[in-house]
């Protein structure tokens, strides 16, 4: 059959999709498929019969994941997509990816298909709702197939994969719009996760810049679904409420920006007014004391915090008449993690001390916001997760964290920033050199420091120590950990709230960071 009708090598998988009563393929047929897969050559791929069969396989309402896995197992997928052959069984040597590249891709497609299954509608309600509105779901599956197909080649796998995806779409007679959408998704498949974890997605400027990359809500819908499926297919243990909430927040903020119109973006002043107005509704009324407090906090505070946070923080600080040191813990915040609020006298080494305590307690900091008030006090907000990726729970655990933080805040002179907890043993097999990159954020008049380094206990505390040594003021921090690799972004200024324009200042910081990160633990 396969020698007389080579296109049956694809048709058999389409029939299996269309007839769920068929339970499988006999061993003799599997051998025949493997023995004849050499018939899938360049002429085979150009034939309209083969192209139509493959696209019908991708468009079926049921069985796509199962048959793609079967095609991969029998060698048909690699034969029909030559680029796919390069990633079959390809390992990714890090502690972030737990699958081979081909298995990761097929798991991603499985995740996308799962959004369409009614039985799993409550697992990811937003994704299930969006996927039901897509005009052509098959374009999403094609983007999933090609998003990492260029892994292992020299160059940017997103750009190289986009070239492969475009060639496939043109060969299979997709329209110019559909070809452009699939190509764009492959090229930008890392954009949404990177933006959500590395930038301040509550800032209208960041959201508007991201919205311009999206072009319209159709691109945004497709990319959001692809991003959620991709992150979950990398390592299921790394998916948590924090990442879920960040992606949802970016999706909703961008959707509002697109519906408002890119020609009429929301300005920061308007955003701040809206946050304050919503916070007043939650507080009940705007008093002179509240106005005085908000003037001390400054505009940056209202850019980074939601109305619910502003109302809660304001209530705590207004009740703190004697201006004493405060530690407040919200076990489950709207962001999906545990929020720790610290209000204390400002000092250069405070970030280092606090992160050392959090690290010794086994907490992972995923976000930090630092606000210095006009009366030289600091209002720090840390979002933390347990090692398991879940928020903090249990009264005893919460009391332990609060007591430890109050101790170091009230007796900082005798506290140590050193963390004695050792890094996991397997981290030693993945050495990562410390790399720093400094950029000027002219719009906000601050310096953006991007850090790539080996993750380890006490990393943030060591970085905070370097900031203190060089009299650097930290405004915001976005913490991203990928297995044994830390990719953090720090927004910093000098003591006069100006970007680091002095080369000696940057040199001091570089030297201090390498000193604390590259030296052997004492």
XYZ file of C-alpha atoms in Angstrom, residues 5-522:
518
model
C 0.239 5.084 -2.542
C 2.976 6.901 -0.536
C 0.467 9.511 0.660
C -1.103 6.803 2.816
C 1.855 7.456 5.150
C -0.012 10.624 6.168
C -3.566 9.477 5.514
C -3.346 6.741 8.138
C -2.937 9.365 10.907
C -5.850 11.410 9.570
C -8.054 8.304 9.624
C -7.038 7.603 13.208
C -8.141 11.134 14.144
C -11.444 10.807 12.311
C -12.264 7.384 13.759
C -11.705 7.395 17.542
C -13.088 3.815 17.692
C -9.760 2.679 16.190
C -7.530 1.759 19.110
C -4.127 1.789 17.465
C -1.808 0.428 14.761
C -0.603 -3.157 14.518
C 3.093 -3.887 14.878
C 3.365 -5.059 11.261
C 1.891 -1.772 10.032
C 4.294 0.214 12.242
C 7.215 -1.688 10.691
C 5.873 -0.985 7.212
C 5.550 2.736 8.026
C 9.124 2.932 9.261
C 10.494 0.918 6.343
C 8.810 3.200 3.801
C 9.255 6.620 5.380
C 12.102 7.244 2.920
C 9.355 7.773 0.341
C 8.680 11.142 1.989
C 11.104 13.182 -0.089
C 11.148 16.687 -1.594
C 8.674 15.723 -4.355
C 6.352 14.158 -1.785
C 6.347 17.358 0.311
C 5.577 19.521 -2.750
C 2.583 17.428 -3.808
C -0.745 19.088 -3.064
C -2.130 15.762 -1.821
C 0.517 15.526 0.912
C 0.167 19.188 1.837
C -3.611 18.882 2.077
C -3.391 15.763 4.227
C -0.962 17.353 6.681
C -3.087 20.486 7.062
C -6.185 18.317 7.568
C -4.349 16.502 10.373
C -3.652 19.862 12.043
C -7.252 21.077 11.561
C -9.064 18.081 13.055
C -11.209 18.741 16.142
C -9.924 15.647 17.956
C -6.778 13.562 18.258
C -4.162 16.057 17.055
C -1.823 15.632 20.029
C -2.074 11.850 20.001
C -1.391 11.524 16.297
C 1.470 14.048 16.271
C 3.122 12.007 19.009
C 2.530 8.839 16.997
C 3.940 10.491 13.860
C 7.026 11.521 15.847
C 7.454 8.039 17.262
C 7.242 6.426 13.799
C 9.609 8.994 12.239
C 6.982 10.490 9.930
C 6.968 13.963 11.491
C 10.740 14.316 11.087
C 10.501 13.019 7.521
C 7.788 15.478 6.531
C 9.353 18.427 8.423
C 13.123 18.088 7.838
C 13.857 20.853 10.373
C 12.052 18.781 13.008
C 14.509 15.929 12.447
C 17.292 18.089 13.929
C 15.564 18.381 17.327
C 14.330 14.812 17.842
C 15.929 13.665 21.098
C 17.878 16.933 21.405
C 18.744 17.549 25.052
C 18.877 21.004 26.652
C 21.629 20.955 29.230
C 20.293 23.115 32.014
C 18.111 22.817 35.115
C 15.245 24.733 33.527
C 14.100 22.469 30.677
C 13.210 18.917 31.695
C 12.216 17.646 28.227
C 14.043 17.076 24.973
C 13.171 19.747 22.402
C 10.784 17.558 20.386
C 9.014 16.396 23.556
C 8.748 20.007 24.746
C 7.136 21.035 21.454
C 4.620 18.196 21.517
C 3.829 18.907 25.169
C 3.184 22.539 24.249
C 0.747 21.453 21.524
C -0.895 19.164 24.087
C -1.321 22.147 26.421
C -2.872 24.206 23.624
C -5.297 21.418 22.774
C -6.183 21.052 26.439
C -7.544 24.614 26.409
C -10.162 23.453 23.878
C -11.409 20.465 25.900
C -14.604 21.174 27.798
C -13.639 18.900 30.700
C -10.613 21.118 31.442
C -12.378 24.470 31.037
C -11.957 25.309 34.735
C -8.201 24.580 34.687
C -7.404 27.791 32.749
C -10.745 29.605 32.328
C -9.302 32.634 30.531
C -7.375 30.473 28.054
C -10.432 28.280 27.419
C -12.524 31.382 26.773
C -9.971 32.939 24.401
C -9.313 29.780 22.381
C -13.043 29.436 21.697
C -12.958 32.841 19.961
C -9.969 32.176 17.690
C -10.858 32.248 13.997
C -8.230 29.614 13.078
C -6.844 27.505 15.975
C -4.650 25.564 13.555
C -2.411 28.632 13.204
C -1.725 28.392 16.931
C -0.731 24.723 16.631
C 1.582 25.502 13.709
C 3.254 28.259 15.748
C 3.677 25.742 18.561
C 5.287 23.216 16.206
C 7.789 25.750 14.887
C 8.514 27.938 17.952
C 11.600 25.946 19.052
C 12.298 24.030 15.850
C 15.574 25.938 15.337
C 17.039 25.049 18.740
C 20.609 23.781 18.537
C 21.524 25.833 15.478
C 23.903 28.758 15.494
C 21.922 31.948 15.901
C 18.685 33.164 17.440
C 16.290 30.202 17.387
C 13.270 32.545 17.287
C 14.453 34.259 14.098
C 15.618 31.044 12.438
C 12.385 29.294 13.389
C 10.380 32.156 11.911
C 12.141 31.602 8.564
C 11.223 27.899 8.658
C 7.640 28.688 9.643
C 7.243 31.188 6.803
C 8.579 28.707 4.252
C 6.167 26.030 5.518
C 3.153 28.364 5.391
C 3.936 29.526 1.866
C 4.438 25.944 0.684
C 1.081 24.958 2.200
C -0.784 27.830 0.509
C -1.722 29.766 3.626
C -2.851 33.329 3.034
C -0.458 36.226 3.481
C -2.207 37.199 6.727
C -2.087 33.680 8.186
C 1.549 33.273 7.132
C 2.434 36.590 8.747
C 0.638 35.667 11.979
C 2.358 32.275 12.361
C 5.751 33.786 11.498
C 5.210 36.643 13.976
C 4.204 34.226 16.754
C 7.320 32.104 16.279
C 9.599 35.135 16.171
C 8.009 36.711 19.282
C 7.113 33.638 21.337
C 9.382 34.745 24.224
C 8.230 38.384 24.254
C 5.254 38.136 26.609
C 6.921 36.017 29.301
C 10.030 38.219 29.185
C 8.014 41.439 29.459
C 5.812 40.166 32.286
C 8.744 39.002 34.414
C 11.372 41.642 33.632
C 9.432 44.914 33.306
C 6.983 46.920 35.400
C 3.751 45.918 33.692
C 1.651 48.319 35.784
C 3.444 51.251 34.113
C 1.367 52.674 31.209
C 4.553 53.414 29.251
C 5.602 49.738 29.386
C 2.092 48.548 28.492
C 1.783 50.951 25.549
C 5.168 49.903 24.202
C 4.134 46.239 24.439
C 0.737 46.972 22.875
C 2.454 48.491 19.836
C 4.314 45.211 19.360
C 0.988 43.331 19.516
C -0.681 45.484 16.796
C -4.190 44.210 17.634
C -6.133 41.973 20.021
C -5.933 38.986 17.641
C -2.130 38.884 17.897
C -2.413 39.388 21.665
C -4.863 36.473 22.059
C -2.716 34.074 20.048
C 0.496 35.085 21.824
C -1.038 34.823 25.310
C -2.207 31.255 24.674
C 1.144 30.270 23.153
C 3.031 31.790 26.108
C 1.003 30.013 28.800
C 1.322 26.685 26.991
C 5.064 27.227 26.432
C 5.906 28.071 30.050
C 3.942 25.081 31.323
C 5.617 22.770 28.787
C 9.121 23.772 29.875
C 8.864 22.458 33.411
C 5.447 21.998 35.054
C 6.960 22.569 38.507
C 7.997 26.118 37.533
C 4.430 27.203 36.769
C 2.818 28.972 39.728
C 0.162 31.551 40.590
C 2.746 34.337 40.413
C 3.577 33.727 36.730
C -0.081 33.099 35.947
C -1.088 36.428 37.499
C 1.708 38.378 35.783
C 0.690 37.085 32.357
C -2.996 37.783 33.021
C -2.214 41.294 34.238
C -0.140 42.036 31.132
C -2.865 40.555 28.916
C -5.664 42.612 30.470
C -3.615 45.830 30.586
C -2.585 45.430 26.949
C -6.098 44.592 25.833
C -7.394 47.773 27.467
C -4.628 49.796 25.791
C -5.491 48.323 22.375
C -9.209 48.931 22.837
C -8.537 52.502 23.964
C -6.453 53.031 20.829
C -2.699 53.280 20.359
C -3.150 56.812 19.062
C -4.546 57.797 22.500
C -2.369 56.008 25.092
C -2.959 56.402 28.800
C -0.422 58.783 30.327
C 1.199 58.199 33.686
C -0.492 61.191 35.304
C -3.874 59.817 34.272
C -2.973 56.370 35.611
C -1.858 57.817 38.966
C -5.090 59.804 39.272
C -7.116 56.670 38.557
C -5.215 54.613 41.169
C -5.665 57.315 43.782
C -9.373 57.743 43.006
C -9.975 53.989 43.337
C -7.956 53.889 46.570
C -10.082 56.722 48.031
C -13.225 54.682 47.331
C -11.732 51.782 49.279
C -10.657 54.035 52.161
C -14.037 55.724 52.332
C -12.807 59.313 52.156
C -9.738 61.426 51.429
C -8.446 63.103 54.589
C -5.705 65.760 54.901
C -3.513 63.129 56.612
C -3.932 60.803 53.629
C -3.033 63.588 51.197
C 0.070 64.444 53.232
C 1.127 60.774 53.283
C 0.643 60.368 49.530
C 2.701 63.475 48.834
C 5.571 61.922 50.818
C 5.379 58.679 48.839
C 5.776 60.280 45.398
C 4.452 59.331 41.962
C 6.547 56.175 41.476
C 4.747 54.506 44.364
C 1.366 54.875 42.647
C 2.745 53.568 39.358
C 3.862 50.322 40.969
C 0.927 49.574 43.271
C -2.718 48.708 42.684
C -5.519 50.651 44.410
C -6.073 47.776 46.859
C -2.415 47.907 47.893
C -2.464 51.695 48.210
C -5.546 51.588 50.435
C -4.097 48.841 52.631
C -0.685 50.502 52.971
C -2.249 53.887 53.683
C -4.376 52.457 56.459
C -1.339 50.853 58.098
C 0.821 53.972 57.904
C -1.920 56.337 59.080
C -2.534 54.127 62.118
C 1.198 54.149 62.856
C 1.130 57.554 64.562
C 4.510 57.204 66.291
C 6.246 56.308 62.976
C 7.709 53.054 64.299
C 9.128 50.265 62.150
C 6.408 48.149 60.556
C 6.298 44.680 59.000
C 3.032 43.585 57.425
C 2.505 40.284 55.609
C -0.377 39.503 53.259
C -0.267 35.698 52.810
C -1.950 35.749 49.388
C -1.831 38.966 47.432
C -3.612 39.762 44.178
C -0.334 38.988 42.387
C -0.402 35.327 43.394
C 2.434 35.469 45.933
C 2.901 36.626 49.500
C 3.387 40.378 49.913
C 5.686 41.668 52.654
C 5.529 45.373 53.435
C 8.410 46.920 55.387
C 8.378 50.491 56.665
C 11.602 51.538 58.369
C 14.262 54.271 58.498
C 16.222 54.387 55.229
C 19.754 52.983 55.218
C 22.083 51.871 52.438
C 22.375 48.233 53.457
C 18.690 47.623 54.219
C 17.984 45.665 51.012
C 20.957 43.398 51.678
C 19.890 42.734 55.276
C 16.262 42.030 54.414
C 17.008 39.665 51.513
C 19.532 37.792 53.666
C 16.819 37.103 56.239
C 14.310 36.057 53.587
C 16.884 33.736 52.032
C 17.773 32.146 55.373
C 14.063 31.495 55.838
C 13.949 29.655 52.509
C 11.854 32.272 50.696
C 12.308 33.207 47.045
C 11.969 36.907 46.232
C 10.281 37.365 42.838
C 9.715 41.120 42.937
C 10.871 44.048 45.053
C 9.818 47.688 45.066
C 11.741 50.302 47.061
C 10.224 53.722 47.836
C 12.123 56.325 49.861
C 9.808 58.941 51.362
C 10.537 62.637 51.719
C 11.175 62.185 55.455
C 13.948 59.633 54.699
C 12.050 56.482 55.487
C 11.735 53.505 53.179
C 8.584 51.677 52.138
C 9.687 48.349 50.673
C 7.367 45.795 49.098
C 8.636 42.253 48.552
C 6.695 39.496 46.822
C 7.935 36.093 47.931
C 7.178 32.427 47.367
C 8.129 29.277 49.210
C 10.627 26.945 47.510
C 7.637 24.942 46.283
C 6.395 27.987 44.337
C 3.363 28.474 46.580
C 2.499 31.488 48.769
C 3.363 31.420 52.467
C 0.718 29.852 54.680
C 0.253 29.020 58.362
C 0.204 31.394 61.322
C 3.398 29.953 62.799
C 5.299 30.422 59.538
C 4.022 33.994 59.132
C 5.012 34.865 62.713
C 8.471 33.378 62.140
C 9.023 35.623 59.108
C 7.701 38.733 60.826
C 9.785 38.214 63.986
C 12.972 37.612 61.972
C 12.464 40.772 59.924
C 11.669 42.933 62.964
C 14.803 41.638 64.675
C 17.080 42.656 61.805
C 15.306 45.995 61.346
C 15.502 46.949 65.005
C 18.984 45.551 65.633
C 20.634 45.935 62.258
C 24.061 46.797 63.660
C 24.560 43.255 64.934
C 22.874 41.471 62.057
C 24.791 39.636 59.351
C 24.063 39.747 55.639
C 25.830 36.416 55.037
C 23.722 33.382 54.072
C 25.189 30.014 54.997
C 22.654 27.876 53.139
C 24.412 25.936 50.376
C 23.401 25.833 46.731
C 21.973 22.522 45.439
C 24.712 20.100 44.461
C 23.619 19.846 40.813
C 24.173 23.599 40.328
C 27.940 22.956 40.339
C 27.627 21.151 36.996
C 26.200 24.247 35.293
C 28.786 27.004 35.771
C 27.514 30.416 34.683
C 29.741 33.459 34.384
C 28.527 36.696 35.909
C 27.532 39.172 33.204
C 26.407 42.774 33.667
C 24.800 45.164 31.213
C 23.924 48.799 31.984
C 21.376 50.830 30.022
C 20.076 54.348 30.443
C 16.328 54.691 30.862
C 16.140 58.304 29.702
C 12.361 58.462 30.053
C 12.493 57.701 33.796
C 15.950 59.107 34.454
C 17.359 55.909 35.934
C 19.860 53.201 35.065
C 18.740 49.677 34.215
C 21.197 47.000 35.301
C 20.679 43.547 33.804
C 22.431 40.725 35.602
C 23.044 37.152 34.498
C 24.666 34.973 37.138
C 24.595 31.558 38.749
C 21.692 31.348 41.166
C 22.663 30.585 44.749
C 21.470 31.209 48.306
C 22.120 34.806 49.300
C 22.399 36.137 45.735
C 20.166 39.164 46.317
C 21.877 39.938 49.602
C 25.278 39.941 47.912
C 23.994 42.279 45.205
C 22.481 44.538 47.862
C 25.862 44.617 49.590
C 27.458 45.825 46.340
C 24.807 48.565 46.053
C 25.564 49.688 49.610
C 29.331 49.733 49.027
C 28.927 52.020 46.002
C 26.136 54.202 47.452
C 23.627 53.005 44.859
C 19.906 53.513 45.417
C 17.683 50.616 44.333
C 14.223 51.583 43.041
C 12.844 48.331 41.710
C 13.937 44.763 41.079
C 12.521 42.044 38.830
C 13.838 38.634 39.828
C 13.850 35.828 37.242
C 15.319 32.408 38.040
C 15.659 29.808 35.278
C 16.903 26.656 36.954
C 20.481 27.400 38.022
C 20.541 30.683 36.108
C 19.463 34.068 37.505
C 18.419 36.765 35.029
C 17.530 39.789 37.156
C 16.787 43.393 36.256
C 17.518 46.231 38.703
C 16.399 49.839 38.330
C 18.919 52.033 40.138
C 20.089 55.624 40.632
C 22.776 57.407 42.592
C 22.075 59.020 45.972
C 20.708 62.111 44.187
C 18.120 60.065 42.260
C 20.025 60.495 38.994
C 21.156 57.819 36.488
C 24.705 56.509 36.836
C 26.357 58.891 34.388
C 29.757 58.728 36.081
C 31.885 55.922 34.610
C 33.663 55.488 37.937
C 30.334 54.773 39.609
C 29.539 51.990 37.155
C 33.080 50.628 37.483
C 32.707 50.599 41.278
C 29.449 48.652 41.004
C 30.844 46.159 38.499
C 33.874 45.538 40.677
C 31.775 45.118 43.828
C 29.323 42.705 42.197
C 32.102 40.527 40.787
C 33.769 40.635 44.200
C 30.694 39.311 46.003
C 29.447 36.908 43.313
C 32.637 35.442 41.896
C 34.658 35.026 45.091
C 34.567 31.711 46.916
C 32.356 31.601 49.984
C 34.308 32.174 53.161
